[in-house]
Tab-separated table of C-alpha atoms and ligand atoms in Angstrom:
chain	number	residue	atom	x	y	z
A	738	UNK	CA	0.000	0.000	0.000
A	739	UNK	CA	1.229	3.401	-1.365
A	740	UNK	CA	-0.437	5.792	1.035
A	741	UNK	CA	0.655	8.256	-2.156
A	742	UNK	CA	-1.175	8.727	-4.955
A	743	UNK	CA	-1.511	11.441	-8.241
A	744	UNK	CA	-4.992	11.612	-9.162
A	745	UNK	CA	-5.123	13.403	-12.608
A	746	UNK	CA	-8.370	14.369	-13.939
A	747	UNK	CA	-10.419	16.702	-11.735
A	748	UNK	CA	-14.673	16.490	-12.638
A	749	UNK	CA	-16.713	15.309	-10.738
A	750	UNK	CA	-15.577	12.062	-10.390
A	751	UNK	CA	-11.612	12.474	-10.247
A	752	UNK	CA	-12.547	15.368	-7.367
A	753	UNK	CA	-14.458	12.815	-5.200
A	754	UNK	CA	-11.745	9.967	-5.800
A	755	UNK	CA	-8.766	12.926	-4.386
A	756	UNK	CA	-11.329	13.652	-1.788
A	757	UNK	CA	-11.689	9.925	-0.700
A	758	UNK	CA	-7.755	9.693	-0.812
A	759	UNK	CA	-7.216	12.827	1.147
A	760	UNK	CA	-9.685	11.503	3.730
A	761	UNK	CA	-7.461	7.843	3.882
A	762	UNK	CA	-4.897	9.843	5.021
A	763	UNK	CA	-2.873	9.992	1.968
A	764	UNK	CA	-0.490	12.424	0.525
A	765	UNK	CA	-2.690	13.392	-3.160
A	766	UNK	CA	-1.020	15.491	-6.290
A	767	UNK	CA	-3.814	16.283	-8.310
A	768	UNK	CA	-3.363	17.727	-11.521
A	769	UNK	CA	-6.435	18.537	-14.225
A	770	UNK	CA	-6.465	20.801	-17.265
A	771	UNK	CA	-8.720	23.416	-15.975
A	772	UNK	CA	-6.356	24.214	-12.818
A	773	UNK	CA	-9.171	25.852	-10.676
A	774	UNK	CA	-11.236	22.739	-10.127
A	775	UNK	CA	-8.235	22.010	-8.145
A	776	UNK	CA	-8.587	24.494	-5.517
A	777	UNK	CA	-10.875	23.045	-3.302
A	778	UNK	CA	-8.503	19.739	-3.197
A	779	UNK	CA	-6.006	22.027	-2.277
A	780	UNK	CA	-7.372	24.266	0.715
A	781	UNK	CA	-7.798	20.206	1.780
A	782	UNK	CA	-3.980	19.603	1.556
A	783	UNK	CA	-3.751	17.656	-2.145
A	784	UNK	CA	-0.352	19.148	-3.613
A	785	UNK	CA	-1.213	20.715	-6.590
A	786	UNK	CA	0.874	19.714	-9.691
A	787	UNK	CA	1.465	22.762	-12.263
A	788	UNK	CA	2.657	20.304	-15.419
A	789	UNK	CA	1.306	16.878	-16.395
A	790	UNK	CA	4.834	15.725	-16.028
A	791	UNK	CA	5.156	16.901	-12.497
A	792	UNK	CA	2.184	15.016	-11.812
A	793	UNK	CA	3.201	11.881	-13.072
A	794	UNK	CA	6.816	11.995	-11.155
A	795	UNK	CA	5.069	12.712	-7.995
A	796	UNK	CA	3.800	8.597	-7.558
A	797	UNK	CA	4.195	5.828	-8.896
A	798	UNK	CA	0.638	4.895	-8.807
A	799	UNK	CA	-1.557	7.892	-11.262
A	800	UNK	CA	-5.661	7.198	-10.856
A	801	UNK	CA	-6.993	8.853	-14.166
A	802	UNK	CA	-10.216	10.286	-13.955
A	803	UNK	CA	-10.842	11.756	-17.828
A	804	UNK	CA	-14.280	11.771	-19.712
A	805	UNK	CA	-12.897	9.307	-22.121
A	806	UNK	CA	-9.397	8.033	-23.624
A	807	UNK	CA	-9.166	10.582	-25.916
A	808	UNK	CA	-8.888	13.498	-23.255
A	809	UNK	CA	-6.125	11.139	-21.719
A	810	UNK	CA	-4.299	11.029	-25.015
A	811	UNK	CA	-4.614	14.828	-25.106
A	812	UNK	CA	-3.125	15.377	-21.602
A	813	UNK	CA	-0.454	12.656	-21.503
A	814	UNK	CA	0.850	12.026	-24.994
A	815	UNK	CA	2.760	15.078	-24.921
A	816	UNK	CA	4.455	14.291	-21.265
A	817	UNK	CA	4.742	10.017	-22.737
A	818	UNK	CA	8.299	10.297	-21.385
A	819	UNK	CA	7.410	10.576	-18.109
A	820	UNK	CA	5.109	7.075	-18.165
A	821	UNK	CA	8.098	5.156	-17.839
A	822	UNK	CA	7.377	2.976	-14.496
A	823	UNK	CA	3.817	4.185	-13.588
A	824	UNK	CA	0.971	2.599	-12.395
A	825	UNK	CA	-2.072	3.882	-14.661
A	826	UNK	CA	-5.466	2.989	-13.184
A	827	UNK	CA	-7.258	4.489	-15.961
A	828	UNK	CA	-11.145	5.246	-14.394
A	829	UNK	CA	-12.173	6.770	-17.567
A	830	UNK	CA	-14.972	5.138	-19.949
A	831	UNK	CA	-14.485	4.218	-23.299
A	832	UNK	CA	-14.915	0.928	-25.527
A	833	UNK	CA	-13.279	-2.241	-24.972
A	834	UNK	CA	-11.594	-1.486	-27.834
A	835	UNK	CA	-9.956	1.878	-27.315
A	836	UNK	CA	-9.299	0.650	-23.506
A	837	UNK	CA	-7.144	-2.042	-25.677
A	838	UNK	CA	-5.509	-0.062	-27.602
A	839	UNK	CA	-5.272	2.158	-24.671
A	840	UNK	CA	-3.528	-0.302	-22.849
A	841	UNK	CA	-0.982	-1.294	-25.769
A	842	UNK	CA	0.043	2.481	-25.781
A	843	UNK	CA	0.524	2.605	-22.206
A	844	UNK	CA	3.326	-0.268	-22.527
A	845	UNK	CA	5.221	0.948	-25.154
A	846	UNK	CA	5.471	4.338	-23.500
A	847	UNK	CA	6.594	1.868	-20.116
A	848	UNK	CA	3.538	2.482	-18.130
A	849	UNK	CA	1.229	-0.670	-16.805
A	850	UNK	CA	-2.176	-0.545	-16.988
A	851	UNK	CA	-4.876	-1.104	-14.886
A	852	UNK	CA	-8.653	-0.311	-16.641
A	853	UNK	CA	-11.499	0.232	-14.267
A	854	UNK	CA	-15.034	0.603	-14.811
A	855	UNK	CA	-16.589	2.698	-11.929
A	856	UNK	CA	-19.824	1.750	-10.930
A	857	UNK	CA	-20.904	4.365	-8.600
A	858	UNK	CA	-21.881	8.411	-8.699
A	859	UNK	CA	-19.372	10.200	-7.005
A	860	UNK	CA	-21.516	10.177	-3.932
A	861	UNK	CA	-20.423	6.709	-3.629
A	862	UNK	CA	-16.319	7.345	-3.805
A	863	UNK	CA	-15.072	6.482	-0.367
A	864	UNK	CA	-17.608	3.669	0.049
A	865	UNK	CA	-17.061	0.299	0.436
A	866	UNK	CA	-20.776	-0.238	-1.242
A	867	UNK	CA	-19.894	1.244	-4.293
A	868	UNK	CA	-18.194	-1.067	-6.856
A	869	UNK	CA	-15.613	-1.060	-9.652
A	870	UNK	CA	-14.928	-3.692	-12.498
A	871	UNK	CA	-10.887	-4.411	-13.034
A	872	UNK	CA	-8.863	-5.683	-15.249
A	873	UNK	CA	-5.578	-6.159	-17.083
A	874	UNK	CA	-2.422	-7.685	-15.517
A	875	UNK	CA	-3.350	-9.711	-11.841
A	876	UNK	CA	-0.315	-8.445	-10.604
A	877	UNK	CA	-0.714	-5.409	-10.962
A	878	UNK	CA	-4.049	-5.155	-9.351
A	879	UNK	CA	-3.124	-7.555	-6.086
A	880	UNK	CA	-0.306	-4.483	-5.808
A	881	UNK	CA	-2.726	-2.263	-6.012
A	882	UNK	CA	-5.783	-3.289	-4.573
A	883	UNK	CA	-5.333	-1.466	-0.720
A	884	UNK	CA	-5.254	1.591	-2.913
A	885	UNK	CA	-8.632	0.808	-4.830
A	886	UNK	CA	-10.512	0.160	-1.826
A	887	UNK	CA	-9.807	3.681	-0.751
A	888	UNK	CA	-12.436	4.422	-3.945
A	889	UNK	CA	-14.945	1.465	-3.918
A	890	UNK	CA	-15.132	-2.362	-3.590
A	891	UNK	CA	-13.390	-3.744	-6.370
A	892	UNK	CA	-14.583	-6.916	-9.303
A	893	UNK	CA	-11.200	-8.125	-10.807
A	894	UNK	CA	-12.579	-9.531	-14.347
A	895	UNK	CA	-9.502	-10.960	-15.742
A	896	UNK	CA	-6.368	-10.154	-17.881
A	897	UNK	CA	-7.569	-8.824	-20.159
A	898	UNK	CA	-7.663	-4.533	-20.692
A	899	UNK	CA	-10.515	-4.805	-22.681
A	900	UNK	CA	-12.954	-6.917	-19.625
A	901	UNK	CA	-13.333	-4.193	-17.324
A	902	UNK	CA	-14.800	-1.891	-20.033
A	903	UNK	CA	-16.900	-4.840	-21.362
A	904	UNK	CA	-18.267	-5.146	-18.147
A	905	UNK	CA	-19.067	-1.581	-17.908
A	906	UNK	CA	-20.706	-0.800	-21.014
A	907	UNK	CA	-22.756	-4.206	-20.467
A	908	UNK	CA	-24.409	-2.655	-17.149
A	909	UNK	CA	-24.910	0.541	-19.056
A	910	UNK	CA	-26.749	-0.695	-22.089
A	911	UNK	CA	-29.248	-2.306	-19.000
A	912	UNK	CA	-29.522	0.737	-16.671
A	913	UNK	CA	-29.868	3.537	-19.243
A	914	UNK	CA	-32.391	0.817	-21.015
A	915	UNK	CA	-34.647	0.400	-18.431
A	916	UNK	CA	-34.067	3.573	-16.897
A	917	UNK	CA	-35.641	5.468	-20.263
A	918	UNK	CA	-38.495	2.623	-20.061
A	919	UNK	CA	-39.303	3.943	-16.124
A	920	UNK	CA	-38.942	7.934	-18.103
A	921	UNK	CA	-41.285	6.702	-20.786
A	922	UNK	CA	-44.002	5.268	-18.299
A	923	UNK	CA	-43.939	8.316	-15.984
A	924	UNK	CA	-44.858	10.280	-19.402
A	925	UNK	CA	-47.388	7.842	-20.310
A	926	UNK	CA	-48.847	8.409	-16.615
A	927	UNK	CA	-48.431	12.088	-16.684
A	928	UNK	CA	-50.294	12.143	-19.673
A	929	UNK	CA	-52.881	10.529	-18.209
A	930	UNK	CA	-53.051	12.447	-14.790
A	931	UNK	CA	-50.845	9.787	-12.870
A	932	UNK	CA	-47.903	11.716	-10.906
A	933	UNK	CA	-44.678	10.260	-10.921
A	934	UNK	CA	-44.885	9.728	-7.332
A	935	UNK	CA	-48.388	7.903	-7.874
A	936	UNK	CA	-46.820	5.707	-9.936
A	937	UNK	CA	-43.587	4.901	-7.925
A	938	UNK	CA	-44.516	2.009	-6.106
A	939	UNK	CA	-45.344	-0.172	-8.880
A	940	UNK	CA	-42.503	1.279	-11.333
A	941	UNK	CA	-40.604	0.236	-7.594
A	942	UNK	CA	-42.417	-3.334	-7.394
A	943	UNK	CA	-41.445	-4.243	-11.185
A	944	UNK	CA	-38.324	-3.231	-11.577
A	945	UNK	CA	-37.787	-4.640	-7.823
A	946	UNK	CA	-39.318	-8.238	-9.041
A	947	UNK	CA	-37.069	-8.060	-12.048
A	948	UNK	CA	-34.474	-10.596	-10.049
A	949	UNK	CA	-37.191	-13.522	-10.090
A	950	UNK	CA	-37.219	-12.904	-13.471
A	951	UNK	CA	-33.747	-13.673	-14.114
A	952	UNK	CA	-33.506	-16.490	-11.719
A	953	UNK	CA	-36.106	-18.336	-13.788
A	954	UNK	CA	-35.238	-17.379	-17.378
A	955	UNK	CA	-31.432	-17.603	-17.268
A	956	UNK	CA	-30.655	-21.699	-17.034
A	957	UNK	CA	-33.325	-21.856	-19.734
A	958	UNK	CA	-31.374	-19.486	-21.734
A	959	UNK	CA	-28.181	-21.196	-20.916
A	960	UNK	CA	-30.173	-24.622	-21.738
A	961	UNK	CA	-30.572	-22.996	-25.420
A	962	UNK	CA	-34.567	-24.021	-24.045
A	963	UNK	CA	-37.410	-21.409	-25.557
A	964	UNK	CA	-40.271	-23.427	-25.015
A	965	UNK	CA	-42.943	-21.225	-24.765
A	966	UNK	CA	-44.869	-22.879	-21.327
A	967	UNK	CA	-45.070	-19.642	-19.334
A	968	UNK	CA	-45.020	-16.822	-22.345
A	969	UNK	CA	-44.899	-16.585	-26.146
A	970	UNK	CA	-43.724	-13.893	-28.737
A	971	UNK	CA	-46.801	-13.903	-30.057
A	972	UNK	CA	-48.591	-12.888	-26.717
A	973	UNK	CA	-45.516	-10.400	-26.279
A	974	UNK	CA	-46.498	-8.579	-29.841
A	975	UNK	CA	-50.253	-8.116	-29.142
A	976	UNK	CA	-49.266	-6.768	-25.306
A	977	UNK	CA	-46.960	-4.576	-27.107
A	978	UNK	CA	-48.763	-3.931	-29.364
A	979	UNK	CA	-51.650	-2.577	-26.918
A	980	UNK	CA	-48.658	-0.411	-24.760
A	981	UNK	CA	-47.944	1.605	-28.692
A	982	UNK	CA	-51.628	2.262	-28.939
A	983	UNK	CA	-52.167	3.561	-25.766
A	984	UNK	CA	-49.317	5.673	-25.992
A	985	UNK	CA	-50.363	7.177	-29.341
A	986	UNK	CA	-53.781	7.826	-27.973
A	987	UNK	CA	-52.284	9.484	-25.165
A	988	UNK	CA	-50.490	11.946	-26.901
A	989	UNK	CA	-46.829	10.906	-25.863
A	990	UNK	CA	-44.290	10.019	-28.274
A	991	UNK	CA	-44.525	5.779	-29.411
A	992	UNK	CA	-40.762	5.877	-30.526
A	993	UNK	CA	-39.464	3.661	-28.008
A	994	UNK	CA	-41.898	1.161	-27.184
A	995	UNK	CA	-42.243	0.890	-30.895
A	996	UNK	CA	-38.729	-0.195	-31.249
A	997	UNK	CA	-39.414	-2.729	-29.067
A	998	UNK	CA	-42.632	-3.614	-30.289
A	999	UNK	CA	-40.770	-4.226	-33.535
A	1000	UNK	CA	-38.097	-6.309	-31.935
A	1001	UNK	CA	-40.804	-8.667	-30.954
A	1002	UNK	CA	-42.353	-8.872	-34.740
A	1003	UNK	CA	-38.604	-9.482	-35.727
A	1004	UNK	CA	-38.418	-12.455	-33.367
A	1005	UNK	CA	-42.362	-13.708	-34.838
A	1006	UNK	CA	-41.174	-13.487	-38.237
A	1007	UNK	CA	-38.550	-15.562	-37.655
A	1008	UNK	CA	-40.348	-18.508	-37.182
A	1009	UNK	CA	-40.462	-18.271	-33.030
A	1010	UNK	CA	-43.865	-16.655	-32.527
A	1011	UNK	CA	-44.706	-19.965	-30.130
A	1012	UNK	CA	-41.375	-19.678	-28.225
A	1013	UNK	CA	-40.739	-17.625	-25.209
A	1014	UNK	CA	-39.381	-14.494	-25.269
A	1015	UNK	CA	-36.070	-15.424	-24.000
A	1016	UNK	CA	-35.793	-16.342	-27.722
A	1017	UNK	CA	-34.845	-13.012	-28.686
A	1018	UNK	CA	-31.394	-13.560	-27.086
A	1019	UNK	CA	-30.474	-15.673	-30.212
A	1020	UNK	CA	-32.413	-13.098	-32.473
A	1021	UNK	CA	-29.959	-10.502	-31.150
A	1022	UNK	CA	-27.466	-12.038	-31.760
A	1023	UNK	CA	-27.585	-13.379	-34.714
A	1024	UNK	CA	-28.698	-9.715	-36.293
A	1025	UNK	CA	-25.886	-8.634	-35.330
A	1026	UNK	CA	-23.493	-11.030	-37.130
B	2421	NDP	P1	-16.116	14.739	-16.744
B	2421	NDP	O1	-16.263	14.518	-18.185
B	2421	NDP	O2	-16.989	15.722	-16.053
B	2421	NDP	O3	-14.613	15.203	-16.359
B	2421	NDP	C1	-13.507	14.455	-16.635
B	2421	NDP	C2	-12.206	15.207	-16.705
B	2421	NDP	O4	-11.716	15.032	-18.042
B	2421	NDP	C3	-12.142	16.690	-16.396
B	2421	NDP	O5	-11.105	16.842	-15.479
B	2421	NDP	C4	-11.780	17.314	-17.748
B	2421	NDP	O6	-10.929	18.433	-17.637
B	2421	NDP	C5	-10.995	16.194	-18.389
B	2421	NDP	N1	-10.905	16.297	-19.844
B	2421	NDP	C6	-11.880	16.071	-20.754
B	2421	NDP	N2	-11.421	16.245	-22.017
B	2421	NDP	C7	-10.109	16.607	-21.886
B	2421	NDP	C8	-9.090	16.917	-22.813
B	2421	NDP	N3	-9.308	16.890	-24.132
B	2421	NDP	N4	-7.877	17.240	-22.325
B	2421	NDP	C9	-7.642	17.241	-20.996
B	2421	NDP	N5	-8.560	16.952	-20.055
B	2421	NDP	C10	-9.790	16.629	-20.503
B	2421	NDP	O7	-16.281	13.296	-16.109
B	2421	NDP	P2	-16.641	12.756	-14.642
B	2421	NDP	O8	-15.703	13.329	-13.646
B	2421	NDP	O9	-18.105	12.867	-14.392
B	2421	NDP	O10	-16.331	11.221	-14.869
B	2421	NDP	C11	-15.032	10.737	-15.163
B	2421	NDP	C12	-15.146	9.367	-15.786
B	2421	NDP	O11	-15.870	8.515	-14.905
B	2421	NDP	C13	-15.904	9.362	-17.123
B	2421	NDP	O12	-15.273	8.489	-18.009
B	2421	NDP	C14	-17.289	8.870	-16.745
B	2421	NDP	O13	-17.907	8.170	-17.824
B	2421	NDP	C15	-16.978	7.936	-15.580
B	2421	NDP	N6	-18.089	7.805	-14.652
B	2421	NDP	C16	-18.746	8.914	-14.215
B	2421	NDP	C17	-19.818	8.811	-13.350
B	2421	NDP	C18	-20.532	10.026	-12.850
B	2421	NDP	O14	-21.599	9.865	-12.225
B	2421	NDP	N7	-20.009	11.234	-13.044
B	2421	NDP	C19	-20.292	7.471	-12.899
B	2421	NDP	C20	-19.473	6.374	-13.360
B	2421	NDP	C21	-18.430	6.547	-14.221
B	2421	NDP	P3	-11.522	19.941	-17.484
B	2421	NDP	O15	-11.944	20.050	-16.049
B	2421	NDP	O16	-10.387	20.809	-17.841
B	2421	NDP	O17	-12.679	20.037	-18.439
């Protein structure tokens, strides 16, 4: 464990992860492009690095904290030199792929690599509740790990760069998904004189029950097994079908259920109108190839 640490990249993420280290006790350089978001971390007792360079001498271990890999080409590319030896636990987003080839550039410049995929707002920095997909080399993470736990709870994926990010954009693609279907409902009940508040505890009691859900459907998934005893596509079309009308009639725009109403004709038209709709997993994937 370091108990010293540069944290470069200062929004509102990379300011609560300098907070949480500040508040471990450790001795924090910060440095970020727009030096005044700084000052706060400062009046706390972070040292305050002027150059990028300056920032990456002061610790071996550098927490990046940058709105994607481009912004941390932009800061360290020019100071590369200066790589040679570090620890980067990059915290910024980006795809699998650019965290790869992230990773790649990292080693030639001498620097190991550590991607993380940060699960928590930065109310949740400092908490052990909060939680953070890893990956890239093992070692490099055991050597690290006292450090992460300053941030959240960590989830070491595996080897490779590219996991962590995976990981990350897989739990996104869910929680802005169904967090835009809970947006689309409260419209739907607005427009029919049903507060948001009204409508809360059963938005709260399906999304809550979503778990049995899962439980049930996933060995059958696994099991390749779309038999449709318990639901079928073609039941799932007509539903849908009703949830479109409704929201026409109301007034409120159809544009997303109708994407998923069509996703359901896709999977009918394929021949699986009498399977379950777990059969959709294969239509997926397939339209993808
Ligand atoms: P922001 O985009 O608000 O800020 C990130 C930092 O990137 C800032 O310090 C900014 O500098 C810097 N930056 C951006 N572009 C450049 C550039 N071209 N050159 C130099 N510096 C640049 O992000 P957040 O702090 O909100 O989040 C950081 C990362 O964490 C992101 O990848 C985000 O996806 C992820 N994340 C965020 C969550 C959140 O709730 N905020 C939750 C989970 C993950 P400057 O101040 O000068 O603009």
């Amino acid at each position: 464990m370091s108990t010293s640490v540069t944290v470069i990249g200062l929004g509102p993420m990379g300011r609560a992860m300098a907070g949480a280290y500040l508040d471990a006790g450790y001795r924090v350089t910060v440095f970020n492009r727009t030096a005044s978001r700084a000052d706060e971390l400062v009046a706390r007792g972070a040292l305050r690095a002027t150059t990028v360079e300056e920032a990456l001498a002061a610790n071996e271990t550098v927490v990046l904290s940058l709105t994607d890999y481009a912004a941390m080409y932009a800061l360290l590319e020019p100071a590369a030199p200066a790589l040679r030896g570090r620890v980067l636990v990059n915290l910024s987003s980006d795809t699998p792929e650019r965290v790869r080839e992230g990773a790649a550039w990292a080693a030639k410049h001498g620097a190991r690599h550590l991607t993380g995929g940060v699960q928590t707002p930065p109310s949740g920095i400092g908490s052990p509740e909060g939680d953070t997909f890893y990956s890239g080399p093992r070692e490099v993470f055991e050597a690290c790990e006292d450090d992460l736990k300053v941030l959240t709870g960590t989830d070491y994926r595996g080897e490779d760069p590219g996991l962590a990010a995976l990981y990350y954009q897989l739990q996104m693609d869910l929680f802005w998904t169904a967090l835009t279907a809970w947006l689309h409902t409260l419209a739907l009940a607005d427009a029919n004189g049903i507060s948001p508040s009204q409508f809360a505890p059963y938005a709260a009691r399906t999304l809550g029950g979503m778990d049995q859900f899962l439980d049930f459907y996933t060995p059958r998934i696994e099991a390749g097994r779309h038999t449709g005893d318990v639901e079928r596509i073609s039941m799932a079309v007509a539903s849908m079908d009703h949830v479109v009308h409704t929201t026409r009639d109301s007034g409120v725009d159809p544009a997303l259920p109708a994407a998923v109403l069509e996703a359901f004709r896709r999977g009918a038209a394929a021949g699986y109108a009498e399977d379950s709709l777990t059969r959709l997993f294969e239509v997926f994937g397939r339209g993808a190839a």
